[in-house]
PDB file of C-alpha atoms in Angstrom:
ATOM      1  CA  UNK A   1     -20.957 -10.140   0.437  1.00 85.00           C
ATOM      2  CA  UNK A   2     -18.146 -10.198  -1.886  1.00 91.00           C
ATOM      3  CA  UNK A   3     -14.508  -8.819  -0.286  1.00 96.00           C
ATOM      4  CA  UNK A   4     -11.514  -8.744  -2.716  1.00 97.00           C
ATOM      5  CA  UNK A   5      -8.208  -7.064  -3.094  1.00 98.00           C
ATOM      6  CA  UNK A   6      -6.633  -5.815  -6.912  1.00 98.00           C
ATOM      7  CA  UNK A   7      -3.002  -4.807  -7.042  1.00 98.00           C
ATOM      8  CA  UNK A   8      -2.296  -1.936  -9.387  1.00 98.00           C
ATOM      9  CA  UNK A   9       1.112  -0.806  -8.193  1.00 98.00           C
ATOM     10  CA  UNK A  10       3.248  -3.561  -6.102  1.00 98.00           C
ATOM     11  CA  UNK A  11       7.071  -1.997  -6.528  1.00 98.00           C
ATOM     12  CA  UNK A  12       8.910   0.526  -4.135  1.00 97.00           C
ATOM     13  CA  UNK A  13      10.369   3.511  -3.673  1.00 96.00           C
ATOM     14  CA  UNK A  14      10.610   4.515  -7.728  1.00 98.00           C
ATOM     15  CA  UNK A  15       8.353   2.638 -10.789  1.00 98.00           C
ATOM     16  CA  UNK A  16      10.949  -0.067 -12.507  1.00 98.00           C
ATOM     17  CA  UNK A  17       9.209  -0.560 -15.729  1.00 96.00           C
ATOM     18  CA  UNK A  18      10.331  -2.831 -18.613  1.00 97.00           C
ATOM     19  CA  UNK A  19      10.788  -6.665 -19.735  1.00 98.00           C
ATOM     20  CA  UNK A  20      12.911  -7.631 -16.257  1.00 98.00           C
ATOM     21  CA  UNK A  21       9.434  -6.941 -14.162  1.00 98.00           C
ATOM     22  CA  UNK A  22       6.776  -7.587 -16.486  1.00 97.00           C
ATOM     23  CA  UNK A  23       5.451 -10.401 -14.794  1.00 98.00           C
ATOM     24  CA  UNK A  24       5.485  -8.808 -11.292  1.00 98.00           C
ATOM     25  CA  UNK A  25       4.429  -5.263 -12.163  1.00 98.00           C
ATOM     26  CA  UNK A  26       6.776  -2.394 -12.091  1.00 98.00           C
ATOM     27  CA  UNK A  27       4.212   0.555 -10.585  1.00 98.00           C
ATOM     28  CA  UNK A  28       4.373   1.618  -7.201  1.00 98.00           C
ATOM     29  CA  UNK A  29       1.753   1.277  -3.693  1.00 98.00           C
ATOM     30  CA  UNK A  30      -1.557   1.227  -5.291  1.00 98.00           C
ATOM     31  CA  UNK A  31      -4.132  -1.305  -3.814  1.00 98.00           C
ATOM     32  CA  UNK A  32      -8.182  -1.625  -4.463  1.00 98.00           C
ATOM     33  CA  UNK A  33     -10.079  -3.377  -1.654  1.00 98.00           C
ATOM     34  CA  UNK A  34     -14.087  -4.128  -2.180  1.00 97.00           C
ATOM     35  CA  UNK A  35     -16.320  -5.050   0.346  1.00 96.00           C
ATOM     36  CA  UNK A  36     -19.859  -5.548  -1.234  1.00 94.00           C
ATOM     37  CA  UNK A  37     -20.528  -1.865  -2.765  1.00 94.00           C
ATOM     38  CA  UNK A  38     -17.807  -0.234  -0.940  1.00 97.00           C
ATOM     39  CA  UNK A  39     -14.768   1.267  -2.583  1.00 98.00           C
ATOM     40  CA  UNK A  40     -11.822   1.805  -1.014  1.00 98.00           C
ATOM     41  CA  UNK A  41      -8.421   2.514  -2.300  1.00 98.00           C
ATOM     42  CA  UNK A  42      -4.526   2.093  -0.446  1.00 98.00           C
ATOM     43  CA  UNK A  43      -2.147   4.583  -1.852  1.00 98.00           C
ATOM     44  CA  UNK A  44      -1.995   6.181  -4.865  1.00 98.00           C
ATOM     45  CA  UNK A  45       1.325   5.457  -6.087  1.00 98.00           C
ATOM     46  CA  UNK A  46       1.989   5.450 -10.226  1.00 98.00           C
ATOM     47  CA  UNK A  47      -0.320   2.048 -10.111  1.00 98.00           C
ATOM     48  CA  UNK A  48      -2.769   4.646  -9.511  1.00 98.00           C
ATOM     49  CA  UNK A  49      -3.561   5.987 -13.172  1.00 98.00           C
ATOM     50  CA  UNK A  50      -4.134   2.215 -14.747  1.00 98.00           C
ATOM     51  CA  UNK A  51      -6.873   2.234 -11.518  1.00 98.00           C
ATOM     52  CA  UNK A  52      -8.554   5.385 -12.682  1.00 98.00           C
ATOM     53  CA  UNK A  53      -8.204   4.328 -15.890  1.00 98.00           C
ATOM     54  CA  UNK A  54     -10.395   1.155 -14.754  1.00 98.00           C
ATOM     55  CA  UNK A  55     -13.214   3.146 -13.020  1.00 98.00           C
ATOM     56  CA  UNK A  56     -13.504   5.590 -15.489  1.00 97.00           C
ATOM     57  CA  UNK A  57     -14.428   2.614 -18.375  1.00 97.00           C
ATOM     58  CA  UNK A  58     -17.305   1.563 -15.862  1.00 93.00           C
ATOM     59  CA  UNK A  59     -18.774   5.061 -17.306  1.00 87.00           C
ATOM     60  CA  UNK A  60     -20.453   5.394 -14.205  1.00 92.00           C
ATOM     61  CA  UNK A  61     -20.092   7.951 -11.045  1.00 96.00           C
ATOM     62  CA  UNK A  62     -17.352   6.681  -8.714  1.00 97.00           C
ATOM     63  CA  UNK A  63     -17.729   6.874  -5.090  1.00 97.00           C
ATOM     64  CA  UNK A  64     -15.168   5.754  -2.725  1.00 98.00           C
ATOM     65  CA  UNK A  65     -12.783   6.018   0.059  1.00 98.00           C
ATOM     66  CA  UNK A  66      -8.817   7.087  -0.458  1.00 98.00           C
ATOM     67  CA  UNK A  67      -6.197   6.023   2.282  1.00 98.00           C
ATOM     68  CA  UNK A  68      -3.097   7.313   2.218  1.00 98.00           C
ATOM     69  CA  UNK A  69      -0.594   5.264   4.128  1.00 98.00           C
ATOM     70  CA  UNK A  70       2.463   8.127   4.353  1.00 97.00           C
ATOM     71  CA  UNK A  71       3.443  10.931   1.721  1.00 97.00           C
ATOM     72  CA  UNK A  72       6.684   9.603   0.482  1.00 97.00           C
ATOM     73  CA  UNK A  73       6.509  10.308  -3.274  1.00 95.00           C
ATOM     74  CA  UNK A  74       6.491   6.401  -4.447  1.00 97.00           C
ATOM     75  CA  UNK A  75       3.041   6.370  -2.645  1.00 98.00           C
ATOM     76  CA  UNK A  76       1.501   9.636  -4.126  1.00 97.00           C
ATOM     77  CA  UNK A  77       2.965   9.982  -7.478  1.00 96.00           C
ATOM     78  CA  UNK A  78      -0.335   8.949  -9.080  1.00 97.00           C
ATOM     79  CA  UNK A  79      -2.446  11.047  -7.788  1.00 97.00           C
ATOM     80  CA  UNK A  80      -2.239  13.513 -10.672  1.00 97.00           C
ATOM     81  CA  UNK A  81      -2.933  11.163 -13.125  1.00 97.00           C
ATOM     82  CA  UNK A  82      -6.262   9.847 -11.251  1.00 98.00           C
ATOM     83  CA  UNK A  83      -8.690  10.566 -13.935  1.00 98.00           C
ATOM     84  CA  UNK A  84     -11.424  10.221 -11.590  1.00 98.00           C
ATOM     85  CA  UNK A  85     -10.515  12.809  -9.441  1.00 98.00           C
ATOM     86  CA  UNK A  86     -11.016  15.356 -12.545  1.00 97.00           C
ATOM     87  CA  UNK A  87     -14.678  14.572 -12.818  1.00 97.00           C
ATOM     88  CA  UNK A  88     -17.492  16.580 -11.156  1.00 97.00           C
ATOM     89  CA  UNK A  89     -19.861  13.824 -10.749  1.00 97.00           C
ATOM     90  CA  UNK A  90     -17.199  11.355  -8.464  1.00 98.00           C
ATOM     91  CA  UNK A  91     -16.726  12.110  -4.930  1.00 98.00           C
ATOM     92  CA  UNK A  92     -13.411  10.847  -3.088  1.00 98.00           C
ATOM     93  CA  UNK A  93     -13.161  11.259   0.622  1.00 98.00           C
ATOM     94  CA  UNK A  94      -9.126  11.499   1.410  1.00 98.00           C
ATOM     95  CA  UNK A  95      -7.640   9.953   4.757  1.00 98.00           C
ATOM     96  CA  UNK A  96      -4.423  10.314   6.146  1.00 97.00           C
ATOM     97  CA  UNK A  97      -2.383  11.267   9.263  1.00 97.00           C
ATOM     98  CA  UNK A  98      -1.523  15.081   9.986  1.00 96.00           C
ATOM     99  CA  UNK A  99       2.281  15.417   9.794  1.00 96.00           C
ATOM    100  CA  UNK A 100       4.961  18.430  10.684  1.00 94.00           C
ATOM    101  CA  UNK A 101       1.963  20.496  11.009  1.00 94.00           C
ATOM    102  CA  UNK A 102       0.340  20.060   7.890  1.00 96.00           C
ATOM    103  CA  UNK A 103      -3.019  18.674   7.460  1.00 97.00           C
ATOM    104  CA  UNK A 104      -3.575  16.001   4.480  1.00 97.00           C
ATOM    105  CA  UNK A 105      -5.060  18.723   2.708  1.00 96.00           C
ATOM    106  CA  UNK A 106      -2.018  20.751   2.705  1.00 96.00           C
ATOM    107  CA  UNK A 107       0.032  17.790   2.234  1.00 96.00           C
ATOM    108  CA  UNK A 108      -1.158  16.446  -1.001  1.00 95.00           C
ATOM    109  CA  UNK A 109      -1.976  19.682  -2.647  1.00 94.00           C
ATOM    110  CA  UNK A 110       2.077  20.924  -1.412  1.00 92.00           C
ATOM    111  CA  UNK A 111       3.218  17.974  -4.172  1.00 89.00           C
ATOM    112  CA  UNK A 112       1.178  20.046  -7.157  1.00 93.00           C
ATOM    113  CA  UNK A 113       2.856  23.255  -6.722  1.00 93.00           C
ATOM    114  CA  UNK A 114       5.503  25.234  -9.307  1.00 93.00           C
ATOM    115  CA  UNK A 115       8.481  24.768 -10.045  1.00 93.00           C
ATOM    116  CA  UNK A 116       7.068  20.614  -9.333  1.00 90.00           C
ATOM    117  CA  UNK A 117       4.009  20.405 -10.973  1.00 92.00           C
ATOM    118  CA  UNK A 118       2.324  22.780 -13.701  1.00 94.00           C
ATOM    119  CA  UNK A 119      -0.858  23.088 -12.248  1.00 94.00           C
ATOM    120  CA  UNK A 120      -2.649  22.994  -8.723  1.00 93.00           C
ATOM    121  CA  UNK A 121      -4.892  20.260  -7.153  1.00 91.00           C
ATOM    122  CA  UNK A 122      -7.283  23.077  -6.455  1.00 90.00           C
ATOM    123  CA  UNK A 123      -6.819  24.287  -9.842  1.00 91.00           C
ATOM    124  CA  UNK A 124      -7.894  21.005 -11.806  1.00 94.00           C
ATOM    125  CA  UNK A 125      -9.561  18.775  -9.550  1.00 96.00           C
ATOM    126  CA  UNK A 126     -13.431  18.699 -10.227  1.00 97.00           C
ATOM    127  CA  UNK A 127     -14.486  15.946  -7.947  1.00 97.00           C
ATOM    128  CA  UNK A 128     -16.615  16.490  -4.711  1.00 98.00           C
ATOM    129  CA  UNK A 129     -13.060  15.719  -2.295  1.00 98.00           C
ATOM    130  CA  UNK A 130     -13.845  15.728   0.998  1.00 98.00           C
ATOM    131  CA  UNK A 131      -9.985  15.318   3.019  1.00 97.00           C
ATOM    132  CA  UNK A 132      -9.798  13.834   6.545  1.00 97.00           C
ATOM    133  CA  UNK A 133      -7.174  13.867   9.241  1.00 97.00           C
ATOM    134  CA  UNK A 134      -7.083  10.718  11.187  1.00 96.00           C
ATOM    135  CA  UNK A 135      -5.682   9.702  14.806  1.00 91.00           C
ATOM    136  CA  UNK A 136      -3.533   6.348  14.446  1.00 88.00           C
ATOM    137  CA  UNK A 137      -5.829   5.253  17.934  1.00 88.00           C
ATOM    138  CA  UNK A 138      -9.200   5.876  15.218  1.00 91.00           C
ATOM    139  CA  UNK A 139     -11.654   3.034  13.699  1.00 96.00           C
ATOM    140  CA  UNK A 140     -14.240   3.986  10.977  1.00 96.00           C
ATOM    141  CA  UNK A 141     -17.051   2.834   9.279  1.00 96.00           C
ATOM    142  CA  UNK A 142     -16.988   2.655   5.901  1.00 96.00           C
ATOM    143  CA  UNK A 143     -20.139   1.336   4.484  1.00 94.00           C
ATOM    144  CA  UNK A 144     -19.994  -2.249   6.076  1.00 96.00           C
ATOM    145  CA  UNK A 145     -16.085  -1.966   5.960  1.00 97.00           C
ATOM    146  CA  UNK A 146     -14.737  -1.298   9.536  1.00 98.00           C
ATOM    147  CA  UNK A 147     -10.863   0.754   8.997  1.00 98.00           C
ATOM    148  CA  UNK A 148      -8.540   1.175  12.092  1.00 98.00           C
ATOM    149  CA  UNK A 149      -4.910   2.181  11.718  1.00 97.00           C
ATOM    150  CA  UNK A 150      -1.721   1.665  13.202  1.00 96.00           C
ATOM    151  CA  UNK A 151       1.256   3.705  13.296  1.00 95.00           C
ATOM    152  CA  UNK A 152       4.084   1.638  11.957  1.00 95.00           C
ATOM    153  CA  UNK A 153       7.952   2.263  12.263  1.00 89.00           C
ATOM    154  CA  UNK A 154       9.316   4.280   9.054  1.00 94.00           C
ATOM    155  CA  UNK A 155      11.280   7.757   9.061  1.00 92.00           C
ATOM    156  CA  UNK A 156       8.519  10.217   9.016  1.00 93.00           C
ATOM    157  CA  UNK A 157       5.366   8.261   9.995  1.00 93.00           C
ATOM    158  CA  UNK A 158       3.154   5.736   8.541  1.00 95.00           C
ATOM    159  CA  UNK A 159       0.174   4.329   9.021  1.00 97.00           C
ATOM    160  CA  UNK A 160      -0.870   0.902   8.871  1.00 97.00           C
ATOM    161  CA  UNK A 161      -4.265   0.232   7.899  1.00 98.00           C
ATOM    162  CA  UNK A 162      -7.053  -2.825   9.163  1.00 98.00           C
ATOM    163  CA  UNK A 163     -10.093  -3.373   7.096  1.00 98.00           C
ATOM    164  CA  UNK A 164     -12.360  -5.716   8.947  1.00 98.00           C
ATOM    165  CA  UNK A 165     -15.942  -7.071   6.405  1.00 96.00           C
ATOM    166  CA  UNK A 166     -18.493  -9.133   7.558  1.00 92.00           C
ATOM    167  CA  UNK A 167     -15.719 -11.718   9.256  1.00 95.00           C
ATOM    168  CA  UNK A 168     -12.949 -11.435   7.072  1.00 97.00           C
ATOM    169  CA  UNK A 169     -10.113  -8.997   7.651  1.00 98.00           C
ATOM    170  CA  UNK A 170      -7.193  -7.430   5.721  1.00 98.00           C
ATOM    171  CA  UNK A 171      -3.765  -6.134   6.685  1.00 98.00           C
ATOM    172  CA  UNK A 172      -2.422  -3.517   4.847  1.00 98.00           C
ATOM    173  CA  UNK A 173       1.844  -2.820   6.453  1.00 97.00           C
ATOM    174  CA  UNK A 174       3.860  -1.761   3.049  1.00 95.00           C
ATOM    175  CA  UNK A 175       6.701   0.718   4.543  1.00 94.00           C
ATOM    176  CA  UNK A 176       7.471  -0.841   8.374  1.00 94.00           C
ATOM    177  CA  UNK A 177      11.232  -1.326   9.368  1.00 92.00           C
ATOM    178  CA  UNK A 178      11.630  -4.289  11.902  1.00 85.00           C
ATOM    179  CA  UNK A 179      14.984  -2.976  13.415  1.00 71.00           C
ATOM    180  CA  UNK A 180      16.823  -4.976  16.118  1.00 64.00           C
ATOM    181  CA  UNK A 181      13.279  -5.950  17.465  1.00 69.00           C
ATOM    182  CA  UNK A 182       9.549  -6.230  15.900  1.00 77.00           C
ATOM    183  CA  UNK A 183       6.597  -4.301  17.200  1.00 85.00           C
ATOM    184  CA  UNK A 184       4.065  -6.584  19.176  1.00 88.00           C
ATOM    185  CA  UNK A 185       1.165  -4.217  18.798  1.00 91.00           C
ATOM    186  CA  UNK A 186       1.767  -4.733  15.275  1.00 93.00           C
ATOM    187  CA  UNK A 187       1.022  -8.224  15.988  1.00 95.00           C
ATOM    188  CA  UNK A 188      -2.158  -7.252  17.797  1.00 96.00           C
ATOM    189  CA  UNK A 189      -3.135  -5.124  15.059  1.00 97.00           C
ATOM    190  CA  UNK A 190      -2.938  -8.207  12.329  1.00 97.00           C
ATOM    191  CA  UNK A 191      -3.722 -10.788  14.434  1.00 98.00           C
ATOM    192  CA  UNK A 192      -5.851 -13.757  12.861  1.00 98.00           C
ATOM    193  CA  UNK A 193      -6.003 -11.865   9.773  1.00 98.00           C
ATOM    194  CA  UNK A 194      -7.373 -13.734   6.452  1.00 98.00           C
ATOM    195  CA  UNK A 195      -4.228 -11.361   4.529  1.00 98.00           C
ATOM    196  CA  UNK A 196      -1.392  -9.670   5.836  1.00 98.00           C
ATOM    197  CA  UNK A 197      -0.205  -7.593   3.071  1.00 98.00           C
ATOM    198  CA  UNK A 198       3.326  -6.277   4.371  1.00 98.00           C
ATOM    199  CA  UNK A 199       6.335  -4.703   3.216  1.00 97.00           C
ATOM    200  CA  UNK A 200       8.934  -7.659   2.167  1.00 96.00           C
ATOM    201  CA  UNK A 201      11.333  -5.206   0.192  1.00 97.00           C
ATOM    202  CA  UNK A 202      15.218  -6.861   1.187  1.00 96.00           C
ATOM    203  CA  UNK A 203      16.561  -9.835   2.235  1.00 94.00           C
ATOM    204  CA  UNK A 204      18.795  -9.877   5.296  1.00 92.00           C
ATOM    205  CA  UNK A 205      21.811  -9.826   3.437  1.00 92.00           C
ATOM    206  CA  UNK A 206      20.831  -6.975   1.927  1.00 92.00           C
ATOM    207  CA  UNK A 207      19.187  -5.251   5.057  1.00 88.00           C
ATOM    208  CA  UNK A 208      22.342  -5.928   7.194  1.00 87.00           C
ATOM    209  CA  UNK A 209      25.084  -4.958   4.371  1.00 88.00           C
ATOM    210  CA  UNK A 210      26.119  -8.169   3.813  1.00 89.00           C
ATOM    211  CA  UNK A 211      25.587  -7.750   0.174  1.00 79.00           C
ATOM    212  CA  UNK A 212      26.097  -4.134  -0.686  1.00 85.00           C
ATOM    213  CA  UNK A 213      25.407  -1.102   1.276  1.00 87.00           C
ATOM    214  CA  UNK A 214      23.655  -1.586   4.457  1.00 85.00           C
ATOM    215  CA  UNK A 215      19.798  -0.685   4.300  1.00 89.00           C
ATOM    216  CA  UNK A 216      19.283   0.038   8.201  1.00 87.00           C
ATOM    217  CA  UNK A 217      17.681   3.006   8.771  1.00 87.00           C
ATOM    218  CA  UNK A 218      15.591   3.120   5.171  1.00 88.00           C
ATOM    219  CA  UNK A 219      12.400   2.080   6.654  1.00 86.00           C
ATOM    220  CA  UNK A 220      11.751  -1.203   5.009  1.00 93.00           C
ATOM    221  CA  UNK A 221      11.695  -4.560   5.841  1.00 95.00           C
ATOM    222  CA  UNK A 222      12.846  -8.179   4.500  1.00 96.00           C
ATOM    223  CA  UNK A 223      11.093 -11.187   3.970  1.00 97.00           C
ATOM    224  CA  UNK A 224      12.006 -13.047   6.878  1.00 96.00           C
ATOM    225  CA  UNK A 225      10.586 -10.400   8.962  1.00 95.00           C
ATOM    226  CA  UNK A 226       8.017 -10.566   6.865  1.00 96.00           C
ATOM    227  CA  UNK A 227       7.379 -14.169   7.829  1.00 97.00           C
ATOM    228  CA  UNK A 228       7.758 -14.001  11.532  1.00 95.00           C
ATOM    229  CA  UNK A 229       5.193 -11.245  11.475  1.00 96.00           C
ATOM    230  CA  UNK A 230       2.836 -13.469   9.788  1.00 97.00           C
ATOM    231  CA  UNK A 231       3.946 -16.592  12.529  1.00 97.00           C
ATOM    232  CA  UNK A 232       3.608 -14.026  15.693  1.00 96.00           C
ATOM    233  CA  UNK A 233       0.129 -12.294  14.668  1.00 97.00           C
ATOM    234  CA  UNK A 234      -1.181 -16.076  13.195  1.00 97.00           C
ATOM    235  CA  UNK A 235      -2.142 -14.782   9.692  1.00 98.00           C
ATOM    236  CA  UNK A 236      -3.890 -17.018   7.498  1.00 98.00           C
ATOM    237  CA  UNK A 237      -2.076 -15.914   4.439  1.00 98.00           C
ATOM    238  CA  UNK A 238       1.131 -13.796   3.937  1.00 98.00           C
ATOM    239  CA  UNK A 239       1.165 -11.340   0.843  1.00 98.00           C
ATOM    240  CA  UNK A 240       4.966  -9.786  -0.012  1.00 98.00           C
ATOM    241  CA  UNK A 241       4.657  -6.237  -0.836  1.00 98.00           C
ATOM    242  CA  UNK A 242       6.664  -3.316  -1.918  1.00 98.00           C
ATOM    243  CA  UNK A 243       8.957  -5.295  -4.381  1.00 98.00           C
ATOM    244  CA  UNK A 244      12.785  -3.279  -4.524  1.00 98.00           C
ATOM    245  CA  UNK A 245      13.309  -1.573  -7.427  1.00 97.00           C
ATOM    246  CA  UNK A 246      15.854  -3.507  -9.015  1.00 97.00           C
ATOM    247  CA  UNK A 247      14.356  -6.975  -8.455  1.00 98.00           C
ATOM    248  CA  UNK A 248      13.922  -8.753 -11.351  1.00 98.00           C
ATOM    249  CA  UNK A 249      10.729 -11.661 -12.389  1.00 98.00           C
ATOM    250  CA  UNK A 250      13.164 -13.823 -11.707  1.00 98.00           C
ATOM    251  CA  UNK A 251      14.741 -12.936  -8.318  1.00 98.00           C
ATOM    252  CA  UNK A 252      11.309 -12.288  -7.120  1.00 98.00           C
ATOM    253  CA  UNK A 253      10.821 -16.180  -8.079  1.00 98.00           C
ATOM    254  CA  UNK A 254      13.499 -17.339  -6.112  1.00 98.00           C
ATOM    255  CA  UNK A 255      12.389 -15.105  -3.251  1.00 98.00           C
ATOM    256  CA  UNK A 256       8.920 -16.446  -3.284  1.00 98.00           C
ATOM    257  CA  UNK A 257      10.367 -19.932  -3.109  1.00 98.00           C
ATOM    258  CA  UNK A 258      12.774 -18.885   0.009  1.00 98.00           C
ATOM    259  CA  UNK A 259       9.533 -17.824   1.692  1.00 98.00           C
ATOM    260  CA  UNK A 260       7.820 -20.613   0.565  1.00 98.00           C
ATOM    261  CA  UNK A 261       9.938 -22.986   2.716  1.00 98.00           C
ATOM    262  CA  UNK A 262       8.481 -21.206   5.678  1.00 98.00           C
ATOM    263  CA  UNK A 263       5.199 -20.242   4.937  1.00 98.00           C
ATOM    264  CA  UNK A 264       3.697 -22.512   1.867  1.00 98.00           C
ATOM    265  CA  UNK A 265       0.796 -20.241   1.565  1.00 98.00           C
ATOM    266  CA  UNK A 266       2.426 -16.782   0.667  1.00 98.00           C
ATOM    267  CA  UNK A 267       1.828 -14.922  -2.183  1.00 98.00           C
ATOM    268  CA  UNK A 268       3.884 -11.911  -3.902  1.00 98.00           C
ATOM    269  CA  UNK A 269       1.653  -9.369  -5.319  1.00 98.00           C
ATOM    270  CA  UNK A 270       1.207  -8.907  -8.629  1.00 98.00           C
ATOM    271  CA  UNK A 271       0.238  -5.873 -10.788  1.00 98.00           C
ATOM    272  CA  UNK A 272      -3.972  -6.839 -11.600  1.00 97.00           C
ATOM    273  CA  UNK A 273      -3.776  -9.700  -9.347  1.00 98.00           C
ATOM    274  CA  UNK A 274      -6.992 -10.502  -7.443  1.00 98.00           C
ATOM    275  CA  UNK A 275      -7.893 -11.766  -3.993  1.00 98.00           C
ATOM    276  CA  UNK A 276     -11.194 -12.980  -2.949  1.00 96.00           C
ATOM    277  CA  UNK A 277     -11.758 -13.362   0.577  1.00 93.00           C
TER     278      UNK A 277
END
């Protein structure tokens, strides 16, 4: 059965397009994972309209399942520009956690509201949507996918996200922040994964102030983190994820090569790369 992951938004916390990250992608969270017939989708950051725009040219009704890892708006700002959503014969169901209250419904339809947004989700969506809350202690079955989550440190909540296929298993951890200490049941959650897809956004330096402002606090992580959370859980490949803003092609090269001292295997995701499992 084939499994594979597509990147359509790699970058964090605000889209850095232009020649500096053309190589590397300058959209935000957006990830496609297939397993056989199965659609399911991470985050619908800005990557999010060049994946609609994808399923759309298949001119056939789309079907599939919509995780939302956390609301921050570098994670949801493609979700109005999803042209599938806009079509009566596609049917979306929408996952995410509850938070201050709200339900995911209320969530991402509170982002398409005036003075923000010109129109209402309610008011243009035409898709069947079906939205569901989900417990961080859950595991679904998706098809022949099995999902379980994770709740992962960031300010505000976020959840990480499992998907298990006939064997093979991804990790999906963009938005953790390893603090003094690193969560083991985060190791639990990826361990012996085939891909560990996790949030590599600074470097120490940069997370401890050493160069520039210190990042503490912000919710992300740094590469080295990245790598001992790929050591401790015994992934079989490390992917770098949620690329800073103003990291050029080639500082994300010399990254890659940093990490690649450590861990030969790793990989930093690229916008319309393609993992087969």
């Amino acid at each position: 059965m084939p499994f594979e992951v597509r990147f359509w938004g790699v970058r964090g916390s605000i889209p850095a397009p232009g020649p500096q990250t053309k190589r590397y992608g300058g959209n935000t969270p957006c990830v496609e994972i297939r397993c056989g017939d199965e659609l399911l989708i991470f985050d619908l950051g800005s990557g999010a309209r060049a994946l609609g725009d994808a399923l759309l040219a298949e001119a056939k009704p789309v079907r599939g399942s919509i995780f939302i890892s956390h609301y921050h708006y570098d994670h949801l700002q493609g979700l109005p520009f999803f042209g599938p959503i806009f079509v009566p014969s596609n049917a979306f169901t929408l996952y995410g956690s509850p938070r201050n209250g709200q339900t995911v419904k209320q969530i991402l339809g509170g982002q398409m509201v005036q003075p923000y947004f010109p129109v209402t989700a309610e008011g243009v969506f035409r898709a069947q949507l079906t939205y569901r809350d989900l417990s961080p202690t859950e595991t679904l079955e998706v098809g022949p996918a099995k999902v379980s989550m994770l709740e992962l440190n960031h300010p505000g909540g976020n959840l990480g996200y499992r998907v298990d296929c006939e064997g093979r298993s991804v990790v999906y951890a963009t938005d953790v922040e390893h603090s003094s200490t690193m969560d083991p049941g985060l190791f639990e959650f990826a361990r012996g994964a085939d891909l560990l897809i996790y949030d590599s956004m600074y470097t120490e330096d940069e997370y401890q102030g050493r160069k520039g402002p210190a990042r503490t606090g912000w919710g992300h992580s740094t590469w080295q983190a990245a790598v001992r959370a790929a050591d401790a859980a015994d992934v079989k490949t490390l992917v770098l994820f949620h690329h800073d803003p103003g990291r050029d092609d080639a500082s994300m090269d010399k990254l890659l090569r940093q990490v690649r001292k450590h861990r030969p295997e790793a990989i930093a995701a690229k916008e319309s790369m393609v993992i087969k499992l």
